Amino acid sequence: MKTFEFRHATSVDDAVTAGTAPGTKFLAGGTNLLDLMKGGVEQPESLIDLRRLGLTTIAPTAEGGVFIEAGVSNSAVANHPLIRTQYPVLSHAILSGATTQLRNMATAGGNLLQRTRCPYFMQTTFSSCNKRDPGSGCAARHGFHREHAVFGASADCVAIHPSDMAVALAILDAVVHVQGPDGRRTIPIEGFFALPGDTPEVDNTLGTGELVLGIELPPSRFADHSWYLKVRDRHSYAFALVSVAAGLHVTDGVIDSAALALGAVAAMPWRLREAEAVLVGRAPGDEAFHAAARLAMNGAEPLAQNAFKVDLGRHSVVRALTRAAAVRIDDEDQP
Ligand code: SF4
């Protein structure tokens, strides 16, 4: 591993100032960054440790929602009573990812900032990866891409974002609070991640030195009817092939509000607005759910090895909506 400077940030302002220096990375749980550093994928000049800043609170907001500070562990988010009762889809999504040990270390902010697990990105022995080494090419396009994107990819990169948590945040209309050299601002979760375009090395819309302070959830619409479905090659400790976060609000037997997002199909959670719209005004059931599924994969552009994701996505939408409509996620359903 390359030599680097290391120090603890003494305040948010101190971290932001330090973060503007070239080659500086923020360190929180370290569950992704340290692995990448050991493999030589990330080679920062300086690491700023955020763990003495606190930022470990989950609290109700004046608007009736919840604010999750960036340093809260994934385990603490998933197991918090407010999250379990008001935002069960978020709890469910987090608990479907990684392992207990990793969730205990990984933070909410770090979960958003984790990098793709494309094998060509993760291994410096492969020479062609535009995300790791801009301009070098994309080995996945003509190599192994069974797990890669079917939406929003570019000629330069077909990687997916690996987070489960972010897919649930997408249907909850979460807002990310950040602080940078120019002060604080908020970024709706749909505007937080970047599609690869011709700059695949850029994963998100954060500016230089900007630090994630926390994630705000508006008041819950889907406490009674939501589900996170994760389809993967093995039941635990595996990334999704396709995932679906589904939320329904049902009044007098009619869906009056719906939200759907796919995971593992793009470099960001992929919100399904057309499919959501077709659900509203209908009774929850097979007819409505299949109508949504027919629209869900519109615009998909699969590669040679991942065309199965198109069919899998449609079936997964029906399954997730069916579970969301049928039951409230309770403790027995948590993975
Ligand atoms: Fe690199 Fe993206 Fe291509 Fe994977 S898909 S090899 S991350 S450029």
mmCIF file of C-alpha atoms and ligand atoms in Angstrom:
data_model
loop_
_atom_site.group_PDB
_atom_site.id
_atom_site.type_symbol
_atom_site.label_atom_id
_atom_site.label_comp_id
_atom_site.label_asym_id
_atom_site.label_seq_id
_atom_site.Cartn_x
_atom_site.Cartn_y
_atom_site.Cartn_z
ATOM 1 C CA MET A 1 0.000 0.000 0.000
ATOM 2 C CA LYS A 2 1.228 3.458 -0.864
ATOM 3 C CA THR A 3 2.283 5.708 2.037
ATOM 4 C CA PHE A 4 -0.256 8.363 3.014
ATOM 5 C CA GLU A 5 -0.822 11.008 5.651
ATOM 6 C CA PHE A 6 -3.455 10.342 8.285
ATOM 7 C CA ARG A 7 -5.161 12.603 10.781
ATOM 8 C CA HIS A 8 -8.440 13.021 12.623
ATOM 9 C CA ALA A 9 -10.718 15.899 11.679
ATOM 10 C CA THR A 10 -11.430 18.117 14.681
ATOM 11 C CA SER A 11 -14.628 19.655 13.276
ATOM 12 C CA VAL A 12 -16.783 19.601 10.158
ATOM 13 C CA ASP A 13 -15.197 22.882 9.046
ATOM 14 C CA ASP A 14 -11.733 21.394 9.572
ATOM 15 C CA ALA A 15 -12.671 18.307 7.510
ATOM 16 C CA VAL A 16 -14.087 20.390 4.667
ATOM 17 C CA THR A 17 -10.999 22.603 4.542
ATOM 18 C CA ALA A 18 -8.702 19.582 4.531
ATOM 19 C CA GLY A 19 -10.890 17.854 1.932
ATOM 20 C CA THR A 20 -10.180 20.506 -0.690
ATOM 21 C CA ALA A 21 -6.520 19.492 -0.915
ATOM 22 C CA PRO A 22 -5.755 17.313 -3.973
ATOM 23 C CA GLY A 23 -5.479 13.610 -3.198
ATOM 24 C CA THR A 24 -7.453 13.814 0.057
ATOM 25 C CA LYS A 25 -10.099 11.251 0.987
ATOM 26 C CA PHE A 26 -12.488 11.152 3.921
ATOM 27 C CA LEU A 27 -12.437 7.981 6.035
ATOM 28 C CA ALA A 28 -15.503 6.809 7.976
ATOM 29 C CA GLY A 29 -16.193 3.073 8.457
ATOM 30 C CA GLY A 30 -13.532 2.187 5.901
ATOM 31 C CA THR A 31 -15.313 -0.971 4.732
ATOM 32 C CA ASN A 32 -14.894 -0.057 1.073
ATOM 33 C CA LEU A 33 -12.118 2.545 0.958
ATOM 34 C CA LEU A 34 -9.556 0.502 2.893
ATOM 35 C CA ASP A 35 -10.140 -2.538 0.671
ATOM 36 C CA LEU A 36 -9.597 -0.382 -2.389
ATOM 37 C CA MET A 37 -6.430 1.094 -0.897
ATOM 38 C CA LYS A 38 -5.038 -2.358 -0.104
ATOM 39 C CA GLY A 39 -5.607 -3.341 -3.731
ATOM 40 C CA GLY A 40 -4.015 -0.161 -5.056
ATOM 41 C CA VAL A 41 -7.270 1.012 -6.655
ATOM 42 C CA GLU A 42 -7.447 4.072 -4.403
ATOM 43 C CA GLN A 43 -4.135 5.784 -3.626
ATOM 44 C CA PRO A 44 -4.880 8.901 -1.575
ATOM 45 C CA GLU A 45 -2.142 11.259 -0.461
ATOM 46 C CA SER A 46 -4.008 12.001 2.737
ATOM 47 C CA LEU A 47 -6.809 10.408 4.784
ATOM 48 C CA ILE A 48 -9.013 12.554 7.021
ATOM 49 C CA ASP A 49 -10.666 10.401 9.661
ATOM 50 C CA LEU A 50 -14.206 11.594 10.444
ATOM 51 C CA ARG A 51 -14.921 9.293 13.359
ATOM 52 C CA ARG A 52 -14.313 11.866 16.094
ATOM 53 C CA LEU A 53 -16.879 14.262 14.623
ATOM 54 C CA GLY A 54 -19.844 12.469 16.139
ATOM 55 C CA LEU A 55 -22.511 12.690 13.441
ATOM 56 C CA THR A 56 -24.009 9.551 14.971
ATOM 57 C CA THR A 57 -27.565 10.624 15.764
ATOM 58 C CA ILE A 58 -30.939 9.628 14.330
ATOM 59 C CA ALA A 59 -33.634 12.127 15.294
ATOM 60 C CA PRO A 60 -37.150 13.143 14.276
ATOM 61 C CA THR A 61 -37.408 16.377 12.274
ATOM 62 C CA ALA A 62 -39.817 19.253 12.881
ATOM 63 C CA GLU A 63 -41.502 18.344 9.569
ATOM 64 C CA GLY A 64 -42.404 14.865 10.819
ATOM 65 C CA GLY A 65 -39.588 13.023 9.103
ATOM 66 C CA VAL A 66 -36.232 11.712 10.314
ATOM 67 C CA PHE A 67 -32.654 12.958 10.011
ATOM 68 C CA ILE A 68 -29.914 10.319 9.916
ATOM 69 C CA GLU A 69 -26.451 11.734 10.488
ATOM 70 C CA ALA A 70 -23.778 10.482 8.127
ATOM 71 C CA GLY A 71 -21.701 8.695 10.763
ATOM 72 C CA VAL A 72 -24.502 6.420 12.013
ATOM 73 C CA SER A 73 -23.645 2.781 11.350
ATOM 74 C CA ASN A 74 -25.756 0.822 8.897
ATOM 75 C CA SER A 75 -26.748 -1.505 11.757
ATOM 76 C CA ALA A 76 -27.915 1.405 13.901
ATOM 77 C CA VAL A 77 -30.017 2.799 11.051
ATOM 78 C CA ALA A 78 -31.609 -0.552 10.277
ATOM 79 C CA ASN A 79 -32.426 -1.310 13.905
ATOM 80 C CA HIS A 80 -33.613 2.118 15.034
ATOM 81 C CA PRO A 81 -37.272 2.047 16.204
ATOM 82 C CA LEU A 82 -38.214 5.061 14.053
ATOM 83 C CA ILE A 83 -36.772 3.437 10.951
ATOM 84 C CA ARG A 84 -38.236 0.012 11.667
ATOM 85 C CA THR A 85 -41.732 1.380 12.262
ATOM 86 C CA GLN A 86 -41.936 4.333 9.848
ATOM 87 C CA TYR A 87 -39.498 3.373 7.088
ATOM 88 C CA PRO A 88 -39.375 -0.441 7.194
ATOM 89 C CA VAL A 89 -38.278 -0.657 3.555
ATOM 90 C CA LEU A 90 -35.045 1.126 4.507
ATOM 91 C CA SER A 91 -34.394 -1.233 7.377
ATOM 92 C CA HIS A 92 -35.147 -4.219 5.151
ATOM 93 C CA ALA A 93 -32.830 -2.980 2.373
ATOM 94 C CA ILE A 94 -29.900 -2.364 4.707
ATOM 95 C CA LEU A 95 -30.254 -5.738 6.420
ATOM 96 C CA SER A 96 -30.226 -7.488 3.049
ATOM 97 C CA GLY A 97 -26.712 -6.203 2.373
ATOM 98 C CA ALA A 98 -23.237 -7.261 3.494
ATOM 99 C CA THR A 99 -22.815 -8.999 6.874
ATOM 100 C CA THR A 100 -23.450 -8.041 10.481
ATOM 101 C CA GLN A 101 -19.788 -7.191 11.017
ATOM 102 C CA LEU A 102 -19.661 -4.966 7.931
ATOM 103 C CA ARG A 103 -22.966 -3.277 8.784
ATOM 104 C CA ASN A 104 -21.624 -2.512 12.256
ATOM 105 C CA MET A 105 -18.661 -0.659 10.741
ATOM 106 C CA ALA A 106 -20.142 0.874 7.579
ATOM 107 C CA THR A 107 -21.829 4.261 7.882
ATOM 108 C CA ALA A 108 -24.850 5.846 6.215
ATOM 109 C CA GLY A 109 -22.665 8.389 4.420
ATOM 110 C CA GLY A 110 -20.177 5.755 3.349
ATOM 111 C CA ASN A 111 -22.956 3.552 2.014
ATOM 112 C CA LEU A 112 -23.864 6.292 -0.481
ATOM 113 C CA LEU A 113 -20.226 6.796 -1.430
ATOM 114 C CA GLN A 114 -19.216 3.161 -1.870
ATOM 115 C CA ARG A 115 -17.842 2.398 -5.295
ATOM 116 C CA THR A 116 -18.853 -0.123 -7.926
ATOM 117 C CA ARG A 117 -17.840 -3.758 -7.504
ATOM 118 C CA CYS A 118 -17.169 -4.184 -11.236
ATOM 119 C CA PRO A 119 -14.322 -6.762 -11.183
ATOM 120 C CA TYR A 120 -12.269 -4.773 -13.692
ATOM 121 C CA PHE A 121 -12.468 -1.726 -11.427
ATOM 122 C CA MET A 122 -11.535 -3.694 -8.318
ATOM 123 C CA GLN A 123 -8.380 -5.272 -9.781
ATOM 124 C CA THR A 124 -5.399 -3.235 -10.924
ATOM 125 C CA THR A 125 -4.136 -6.299 -12.801
ATOM 126 C CA PHE A 126 -6.737 -5.467 -15.449
ATOM 127 C CA SER A 127 -5.439 -2.575 -17.498
ATOM 128 C CA SER A 128 -8.672 -1.238 -18.982
ATOM 129 C CA CYS A 129 -11.091 0.547 -16.686
ATOM 130 C CA ASN A 130 -12.181 4.106 -17.421
ATOM 131 C CA LYS A 131 -13.549 4.541 -13.909
ATOM 132 C CA ARG A 132 -10.248 3.622 -12.247
ATOM 133 C CA ASP A 133 -7.937 4.901 -14.969
ATOM 134 C CA PRO A 134 -9.737 7.453 -17.201
ATOM 135 C CA GLY A 135 -9.095 6.966 -20.899
ATOM 136 C CA SER A 136 -7.864 3.377 -20.559
ATOM 137 C CA GLY A 137 -11.025 1.738 -21.936
ATOM 138 C CA CYS A 138 -13.764 -0.456 -20.516
ATOM 139 C CA ALA A 139 -12.844 -4.114 -20.239
ATOM 140 C CA ALA A 140 -16.341 -5.037 -19.097
ATOM 141 C CA ARG A 141 -18.051 -3.995 -22.330
ATOM 142 C CA HIS A 142 -16.360 -6.791 -24.258
ATOM 143 C CA GLY A 143 -15.588 -8.985 -21.287
ATOM 144 C CA PHE A 144 -17.588 -10.233 -18.305
ATOM 145 C CA HIS A 145 -20.696 -8.047 -17.834
ATOM 146 C CA ARG A 146 -23.431 -10.330 -16.568
ATOM 147 C CA GLU A 147 -23.927 -8.129 -13.486
ATOM 148 C CA HIS A 148 -23.672 -4.775 -15.254
ATOM 149 C CA ALA A 149 -26.091 -1.990 -16.201
ATOM 150 C CA VAL A 150 -29.088 -2.158 -18.506
ATOM 151 C CA PHE A 151 -30.057 1.499 -17.986
ATOM 152 C CA GLY A 152 -28.088 4.736 -18.235
ATOM 153 C CA ALA A 153 -24.752 3.223 -19.298
ATOM 154 C CA SER A 154 -22.357 4.807 -21.772
ATOM 155 C CA ALA A 155 -19.735 3.649 -24.241
ATOM 156 C CA ASP A 156 -17.176 4.424 -21.522
ATOM 157 C CA CYS A 157 -18.686 2.535 -18.571
ATOM 158 C CA VAL A 158 -21.472 0.032 -17.871
ATOM 159 C CA ALA A 159 -20.987 -0.308 -14.106
ATOM 160 C CA ILE A 160 -23.795 -0.377 -11.528
ATOM 161 C CA HIS A 161 -23.999 1.219 -8.102
ATOM 162 C CA PRO A 162 -23.967 -1.547 -5.480
ATOM 163 C CA SER A 163 -25.933 0.044 -2.616
ATOM 164 C CA ASP A 164 -29.163 -1.536 -1.347
ATOM 165 C CA MET A 165 -29.779 1.349 1.045
ATOM 166 C CA ALA A 166 -29.794 3.902 -1.771
ATOM 167 C CA VAL A 167 -32.581 2.051 -3.611
ATOM 168 C CA ALA A 168 -34.843 2.330 -0.574
ATOM 169 C CA LEU A 169 -33.837 5.987 -0.125
ATOM 170 C CA ALA A 170 -34.916 6.621 -3.725
ATOM 171 C CA ILE A 171 -38.555 5.662 -3.081
ATOM 172 C CA LEU A 172 -38.532 7.580 0.201
ATOM 173 C CA ASP A 173 -37.492 10.800 -1.605
ATOM 174 C CA ALA A 174 -34.528 11.224 0.730
ATOM 175 C CA VAL A 175 -32.507 14.432 0.690
ATOM 176 C CA VAL A 176 -28.738 14.420 1.268
ATOM 177 C CA HIS A 177 -27.325 17.298 3.352
ATOM 178 C CA VAL A 178 -23.741 18.266 2.545
ATOM 179 C CA GLN A 179 -21.247 20.922 3.534
ATOM 180 C CA GLY A 180 -18.472 22.227 1.322
ATOM 181 C CA PRO A 181 -16.151 25.210 1.051
ATOM 182 C CA ASP A 182 -19.123 27.357 -0.055
ATOM 183 C CA GLY A 183 -21.358 26.315 2.848
ATOM 184 C CA ARG A 184 -24.227 23.865 3.272
ATOM 185 C CA ARG A 185 -26.645 22.644 0.627
ATOM 186 C CA THR A 186 -29.107 19.825 0.038
ATOM 187 C CA ILE A 187 -29.229 17.346 -2.836
ATOM 188 C CA PRO A 188 -32.352 15.248 -3.568
ATOM 189 C CA ILE A 189 -31.308 11.607 -3.740
ATOM 190 C CA GLU A 190 -32.268 11.440 -7.424
ATOM 191 C CA GLY A 191 -29.675 14.130 -8.147
ATOM 192 C CA PHE A 192 -26.960 12.687 -5.927
ATOM 193 C CA PHE A 193 -25.554 9.957 -8.195
ATOM 194 C CA ALA A 194 -23.998 10.569 -11.629
ATOM 195 C CA LEU A 195 -24.481 8.441 -14.726
ATOM 196 C CA PRO A 196 -21.143 7.590 -16.360
ATOM 197 C CA GLY A 197 -21.413 9.573 -19.624
ATOM 198 C CA ASP A 198 -17.880 10.428 -20.715
ATOM 199 C CA THR A 199 -16.662 10.935 -17.131
ATOM 200 C CA PRO A 200 -17.174 7.509 -15.528
ATOM 201 C CA GLU A 201 -14.589 8.294 -12.855
ATOM 202 C CA VAL A 202 -17.189 10.613 -11.287
ATOM 203 C CA ASP A 203 -19.723 8.678 -9.187
ATOM 204 C CA ASN A 204 -21.797 11.518 -7.773
ATOM 205 C CA THR A 205 -22.514 15.238 -7.840
ATOM 206 C CA LEU A 206 -20.499 16.203 -4.757
ATOM 207 C CA GLY A 207 -18.056 19.053 -5.279
ATOM 208 C CA THR A 208 -14.423 19.108 -4.148
ATOM 209 C CA GLY A 209 -14.196 18.947 -0.364
ATOM 210 C CA GLU A 210 -17.951 18.450 0.106
ATOM 211 C CA LEU A 211 -18.763 16.259 3.074
ATOM 212 C CA VAL A 212 -22.013 14.348 3.547
ATOM 213 C CA LEU A 213 -23.545 15.462 6.856
ATOM 214 C CA GLY A 214 -26.656 13.341 6.821
ATOM 215 C CA ILE A 215 -29.763 12.055 5.100
ATOM 216 C CA GLU A 216 -33.192 13.563 5.663
ATOM 217 C CA LEU A 217 -36.308 11.470 5.156
ATOM 218 C CA PRO A 218 -39.626 13.279 4.660
ATOM 219 C CA PRO A 219 -42.672 11.996 6.589
ATOM 220 C CA SER A 220 -43.290 8.369 5.719
ATOM 221 C CA ARG A 221 -45.992 7.496 3.178
ATOM 222 C CA PHE A 222 -45.249 3.812 3.047
ATOM 223 C CA ALA A 223 -45.020 2.613 6.643
ATOM 224 C CA ASP A 224 -47.822 0.074 6.100
ATOM 225 C CA HIS A 225 -47.072 -1.139 2.583
ATOM 226 C CA SER A 226 -43.506 -1.411 1.389
ATOM 227 C CA TRP A 227 -41.010 -4.095 0.449
ATOM 228 C CA TYR A 228 -37.401 -4.521 -0.622
ATOM 229 C CA LEU A 229 -36.798 -7.496 -2.867
ATOM 230 C CA LYS A 230 -33.222 -8.478 -3.555
ATOM 231 C CA VAL A 231 -32.497 -11.148 -6.169
ATOM 232 C CA ARG A 232 -28.953 -12.511 -6.063
ATOM 233 C CA ASP A 233 -26.888 -15.572 -6.824
ATOM 234 C CA ARG A 234 -26.716 -16.693 -3.186
ATOM 235 C CA HIS A 235 -28.931 -15.813 -0.266
ATOM 236 C CA SER A 236 -26.477 -13.855 1.858
ATOM 237 C CA TYR A 237 -23.363 -11.715 1.489
ATOM 238 C CA ALA A 238 -23.902 -11.114 -2.204
ATOM 239 C CA PHE A 239 -24.698 -8.073 -4.279
ATOM 240 C CA ALA A 240 -28.005 -7.888 -6.143
ATOM 241 C CA LEU A 241 -28.534 -8.999 -9.721
ATOM 242 C CA VAL A 242 -31.745 -6.956 -9.577
ATOM 243 C CA SER A 243 -33.468 -5.391 -6.595
ATOM 244 C CA VAL A 244 -36.759 -3.563 -6.204
ATOM 245 C CA ALA A 245 -37.903 -1.101 -3.561
ATOM 246 C CA ALA A 246 -41.673 -0.755 -3.637
ATOM 247 C CA GLY A 247 -43.971 1.495 -1.604
ATOM 248 C CA LEU A 248 -47.750 1.795 -1.795
ATOM 249 C CA HIS A 249 -50.228 3.992 0.009
ATOM 250 C CA VAL A 250 -53.703 2.516 -0.126
ATOM 251 C CA THR A 251 -56.923 4.296 0.837
ATOM 252 C CA ASP A 252 -60.300 2.551 0.740
ATOM 253 C CA GLY A 253 -58.894 -0.233 -1.414
ATOM 254 C CA VAL A 254 -57.332 2.078 -4.013
ATOM 255 C CA ILE A 255 -53.647 2.951 -4.504
ATOM 256 C CA ASP A 256 -53.359 6.714 -4.112
ATOM 257 C CA SER A 257 -49.568 6.891 -4.070
ATOM 258 C CA ALA A 258 -46.837 4.548 -5.306
ATOM 259 C CA ALA A 259 -43.071 4.578 -5.574
ATOM 260 C CA LEU A 260 -40.812 2.049 -7.294
ATOM 261 C CA ALA A 261 -37.066 1.907 -7.843
ATOM 262 C CA LEU A 262 -34.738 -0.737 -9.245
ATOM 263 C CA GLY A 263 -31.274 -1.479 -7.933
ATOM 264 C CA ALA A 264 -28.304 -3.157 -9.689
ATOM 265 C CA VAL A 265 -29.447 -2.021 -13.131
ATOM 266 C CA ALA A 266 -27.687 1.364 -13.422
ATOM 267 C CA ALA A 267 -25.046 3.570 -11.845
ATOM 268 C CA MET A 268 -27.807 4.944 -9.628
ATOM 269 C CA PRO A 269 -31.082 3.698 -8.136
ATOM 270 C CA TRP A 270 -33.437 3.644 -11.137
ATOM 271 C CA ARG A 271 -36.774 5.243 -10.327
ATOM 272 C CA LEU A 272 -39.739 3.913 -12.348
ATOM 273 C CA ARG A 273 -42.006 6.935 -12.734
ATOM 274 C CA GLU A 274 -44.124 5.526 -15.585
ATOM 275 C CA ALA A 275 -44.777 2.325 -13.707
ATOM 276 C CA GLU A 276 -45.664 4.274 -10.555
ATOM 277 C CA ALA A 277 -48.187 6.398 -12.446
ATOM 278 C CA VAL A 278 -50.022 3.393 -13.842
ATOM 279 C CA LEU A 279 -50.592 2.052 -10.320
ATOM 280 C CA VAL A 280 -52.343 5.142 -8.981
ATOM 281 C CA GLY A 281 -56.137 4.910 -8.959
ATOM 282 C CA ARG A 282 -56.168 1.117 -9.249
ATOM 283 C CA ALA A 283 -56.891 -1.552 -6.695
ATOM 284 C CA PRO A 284 -53.738 -3.320 -5.513
ATOM 285 C CA GLY A 285 -53.573 -6.679 -7.250
ATOM 286 C CA ASP A 286 -52.246 -8.709 -10.159
ATOM 287 C CA GLU A 287 -53.767 -6.566 -12.893
ATOM 288 C CA ALA A 288 -52.240 -3.335 -11.598
ATOM 289 C CA PHE A 289 -48.909 -4.942 -10.734
ATOM 290 C CA HIS A 290 -48.485 -6.577 -14.154
ATOM 291 C CA ALA A 291 -49.384 -3.254 -15.824
ATOM 292 C CA ALA A 292 -46.580 -1.611 -13.844
ATOM 293 C CA ALA A 293 -44.180 -4.444 -14.669
ATOM 294 C CA ARG A 294 -44.839 -4.075 -18.394
ATOM 295 C CA LEU A 295 -43.600 -0.484 -18.192
ATOM 296 C CA ALA A 296 -40.780 -1.083 -15.733
ATOM 297 C CA MET A 297 -38.055 -2.066 -18.162
ATOM 298 C CA ASN A 298 -38.920 0.384 -20.957
ATOM 299 C CA GLY A 299 -35.722 1.833 -22.350
ATOM 300 C CA ALA A 300 -33.507 -0.995 -21.105
ATOM 301 C CA GLU A 301 -30.414 -1.587 -23.252
ATOM 302 C CA PRO A 302 -28.959 -4.902 -22.132
ATOM 303 C CA LEU A 303 -25.554 -6.179 -23.098
ATOM 304 C CA ALA A 304 -24.850 -9.649 -24.454
ATOM 305 C CA GLN A 305 -24.685 -11.361 -21.049
ATOM 306 C CA ASN A 306 -27.242 -9.473 -18.973
ATOM 307 C CA ALA A 307 -30.426 -9.537 -21.079
ATOM 308 C CA PHE A 308 -31.871 -11.786 -18.348
ATOM 309 C CA LYS A 309 -32.144 -8.665 -16.154
ATOM 310 C CA VAL A 310 -34.985 -7.351 -18.339
ATOM 311 C CA ASP A 311 -37.261 -10.308 -17.630
ATOM 312 C CA LEU A 312 -35.992 -10.594 -14.078
ATOM 313 C CA GLY A 313 -36.755 -6.912 -13.496
ATOM 314 C CA ARG A 314 -40.376 -7.303 -14.633
ATOM 315 C CA HIS A 315 -40.987 -10.382 -12.496
ATOM 316 C CA SER A 316 -39.276 -8.760 -9.524
ATOM 317 C CA VAL A 317 -41.504 -5.688 -9.760
ATOM 318 C CA VAL A 318 -44.607 -7.895 -9.543
ATOM 319 C CA ARG A 319 -43.184 -9.833 -6.594
ATOM 320 C CA ALA A 320 -42.137 -6.715 -4.698
ATOM 321 C CA LEU A 321 -45.487 -4.992 -5.230
ATOM 322 C CA THR A 322 -47.350 -8.119 -4.197
ATOM 323 C CA ARG A 323 -45.408 -8.334 -0.942
ATOM 324 C CA ALA A 324 -45.757 -4.604 -0.312
ATOM 325 C CA ALA A 325 -49.512 -4.739 -0.752
ATOM 326 C CA ALA A 326 -49.998 -7.844 1.347
ATOM 327 C CA VAL A 327 -48.094 -7.188 4.489
ATOM 328 C CA ARG A 328 -46.449 -4.695 6.694
ATOM 329 C CA ILE A 329 -42.802 -5.589 7.143
ATOM 330 C CA ASP A 330 -42.400 -6.688 10.729
ATOM 331 C CA ASP A 331 -39.542 -8.053 12.689
ATOM 332 C CA GLU A 332 -40.139 -11.607 11.572
ATOM 333 C CA ASP A 333 -39.698 -10.596 7.950
ATOM 334 C CA GLN A 334 -36.366 -8.892 8.456
ATOM 335 C CA PRO A 335 -33.484 -10.839 7.032
HETATM 336 FE FE1 SF4 B 1 -14.407 0.137 -15.448
HETATM 337 FE FE2 SF4 B 1 -16.935 0.889 -15.679
HETATM 338 FE FE3 SF4 B 1 -15.881 -0.594 -17.553
HETATM 339 FE FE4 SF4 B 1 -16.249 -1.654 -15.122
HETATM 340 S S1 SF4 B 1 -17.848 -0.999 -16.498
HETATM 341 S S2 SF4 B 1 -14.453 -1.854 -16.448
HETATM 342 S S3 SF4 B 1 -15.958 0.134 -13.815
HETATM 343 S S4 SF4 B 1 -15.222 1.473 -17.010
#
